Amino acid sequence: MRPGILVVAKAPVAGQAKTRLAADVGDRGAADLAGAALLDTLDACEQAFPPGRRVVALSGDLTSAERSAELARRLATWDVFPQRGNGFGQRLAQSHADAAKVLHSPVVQIGMDTPQVTPVQLDAASEQLAKGHCDAVLGPASDGGWWCLGLAHPRWASGLVAVPMSTSQTGRATHTMLTSSGAHVVQTAALTDVDTLADAAQVAREAPDSRFADAWRRLAMRTHSPAELFDDALAGRSCFVHGMPQGPVELPVRTWLGSCDVVDKALLAGCAGATLDIGCGPGRLTHGLAVRGVAALGIDVAPRAVSQTRARGAQAIRRDVFDGLPAEGRWESVLLADGNIGIGGDPLRLLRRVRTLLAPAGHLVVEVAPPGSGLVTHDVHLEVGGRRSTSFGWAVVGADCLDSLAREAALRMLWMTNQGGRWFAQLVRTGGSRCNG
């Protein structure tokens, strides 16, 4: 009997699909590649198997997925049922059983990680089962897993529950499980699963006219906004700033994701009353202020920074400091820490903007670079996992340059201190009129 096709798929939702690849291309980029790969897989299956002989076992919310509208249209001609079971092995075994009930035939099962698969390759696997030459067809993957599993009867899938999945030994362990159960196994052509950047580049070369290859080319050529890459860094990925005189500098993201240390607390002691934390990042200092009983609001342009700040129990909104902000002219304290005096690459403009945010008796607490660092603007970009951002201006302000800069912005320095190698200062508004600029 001619087999039917089973595609075991996961809705390509950003942050949930191809998470290993997302470490290099970002959540949305990885999800878009996954969506393209699934559509290419459906193409090959539809050329090899007629309507009524095609089923999809789906996990996840397709309405939240990348390419959701196109996927919904394509799957309208397929029998779709949800995956069932706790582990991946159990979901695979149950999907084979569910597919066999729908198709009433042997089943050829593939995933969505081999968009380069061709109808000829699917026909070859199907033909082995149709002619009764074997009980199982196993298509090995180059990473040690497998891309195709054809079974004459779903009982052969029951042992998948005990097979360790997503390892370099999954293919061998699956073959051993099948033969130990008495199945006669035939291997078909080996393919590359897309898990890494190298895999994606190779598969795009193998199938240059595919949706996947088109998505890969667009992703490889694309530059990203600094906020987008900073968002990825806040997920725990290494982030480097390029364009500084000393060479690439890794941002201390792990420190920012942690809690306030003793030096942070000394910095926050300079804040009193309602405080605006500019460039709050993941909210370490905004939360530190809230713990002290200070009413604080963090602002940042990166969405994940805002959500992480709120997850700590602090208040934050997504906003650029030069956009309209709540309570302008009424903040009792404004905080510029962790080098954020460099935002925009023009510290004089930034200080003048801060002056408009402060209440008449308010003050700014600012962290600066050590004496001797000068006052320099650099054209920099971020790099995360080989992806780079568009360039943007960033400034470095040395402690010995702050006083004259503050006076230009109609601010006056009250004090400066060195705590644990970090330099802080407190500035207040003056009655001068040089703040316009």
PDB file of C-alpha atoms in Angstrom, residues 134-141 144-151 156-157 159-165 167-188:
ATOM      1  CA  CYS A 134      11.416  -3.228   4.866  1.00  0.00           C
ATOM      2  CA  ASP A 135       9.594  -2.361   8.081  1.00  0.00           C
ATOM      3  CA  ALA A 136      11.292   1.013   8.498  1.00  0.00           C
ATOM      4  CA  VAL A 137      13.146   3.589   6.431  1.00  0.00           C
ATOM      5  CA  LEU A 138      15.552   5.860   8.299  1.00  0.00           C
ATOM      6  CA  GLY A 139      17.066   8.962   6.721  1.00  0.00           C
ATOM      7  CA  PRO A 140      20.214   9.993   8.636  1.00  0.00           C
ATOM      8  CA  ALA A 141      21.050  13.637   9.296  1.00  0.00           C
ATOM      9  CA  GLY A 144      23.852  12.426  14.002  1.00  0.00           C
ATOM     10  CA  GLY A 145      20.063  12.644  14.124  1.00  0.00           C
ATOM     11  CA  TRP A 146      17.600  11.723  11.415  1.00  0.00           C
ATOM     12  CA  TRP A 147      15.403  13.679   9.030  1.00  0.00           C
ATOM     13  CA  CYS A 148      13.067  10.914   7.825  1.00  0.00           C
ATOM     14  CA  LEU A 149      11.409   7.935   9.502  1.00  0.00           C
ATOM     15  CA  GLY A 150       9.129   5.746   7.407  1.00  0.00           C
ATOM     16  CA  LEU A 151       7.228   2.982   9.221  1.00  0.00           C
ATOM     17  CA  TRP A 156       7.543   0.400  15.475  1.00  0.00           C
ATOM     18  CA  ALA A 157       7.344   4.012  16.727  1.00  0.00           C
ATOM     19  CA  GLY A 159      10.197   2.726  21.205  1.00  0.00           C
ATOM     20  CA  LEU A 160      10.897   6.375  20.310  1.00  0.00           C
ATOM     21  CA  VAL A 161       9.777   7.296  23.813  1.00  0.00           C
ATOM     22  CA  ALA A 162      13.043   5.869  25.181  1.00  0.00           C
ATOM     23  CA  VAL A 163      15.345   7.351  22.490  1.00  0.00           C
ATOM     24  CA  PRO A 164      17.329  10.452  23.568  1.00  0.00           C
ATOM     25  CA  MET A 165      16.338  13.159  21.106  1.00  0.00           C
ATOM     26  CA  THR A 167      21.763  14.489  20.306  1.00  0.00           C
ATOM     27  CA  SER A 168      24.587  13.354  18.045  1.00  0.00           C
ATOM     28  CA  GLN A 169      23.581   9.749  18.821  1.00  0.00           C
ATOM     29  CA  THR A 170      19.845  10.031  18.105  1.00  0.00           C
ATOM     30  CA  GLY A 171      20.114   8.451  14.650  1.00  0.00           C
ATOM     31  CA  ARG A 172      22.154   5.499  15.864  1.00  0.00           C
ATOM     32  CA  ALA A 173      19.948   5.027  18.932  1.00  0.00           C
ATOM     33  CA  THR A 174      16.815   5.063  16.759  1.00  0.00           C
ATOM     34  CA  HIS A 175      18.307   2.469  14.408  1.00  0.00           C
ATOM     35  CA  THR A 176      19.260   0.267  17.368  1.00  0.00           C
ATOM     36  CA  MET A 177      15.779   0.616  18.899  1.00  0.00           C
ATOM     37  CA  LEU A 178      14.118  -0.451  15.662  1.00  0.00           C
ATOM     38  CA  THR A 179      16.353  -3.426  14.968  1.00  0.00           C
ATOM     39  CA  SER A 180      16.171  -4.552  18.600  1.00  0.00           C
ATOM     40  CA  SER A 181      12.380  -4.568  18.219  1.00  0.00           C
ATOM     41  CA  GLY A 182      12.686  -6.874  15.219  1.00  0.00           C
ATOM     42  CA  ALA A 183      12.214  -4.308  12.448  1.00  0.00           C
ATOM     43  CA  HIS A 184      14.095  -4.580   9.173  1.00  0.00           C
ATOM     44  CA  VAL A 185      15.549  -1.111   8.598  1.00  0.00           C
ATOM     45  CA  VAL A 186      16.705   0.436   5.319  1.00  0.00           C
ATOM     46  CA  GLN A 187      18.619   3.731   5.266  1.00  0.00           C
ATOM     47  CA  THR A 188      17.899   6.415   2.715  1.00  0.00           C
TER      48      THR A 188
END
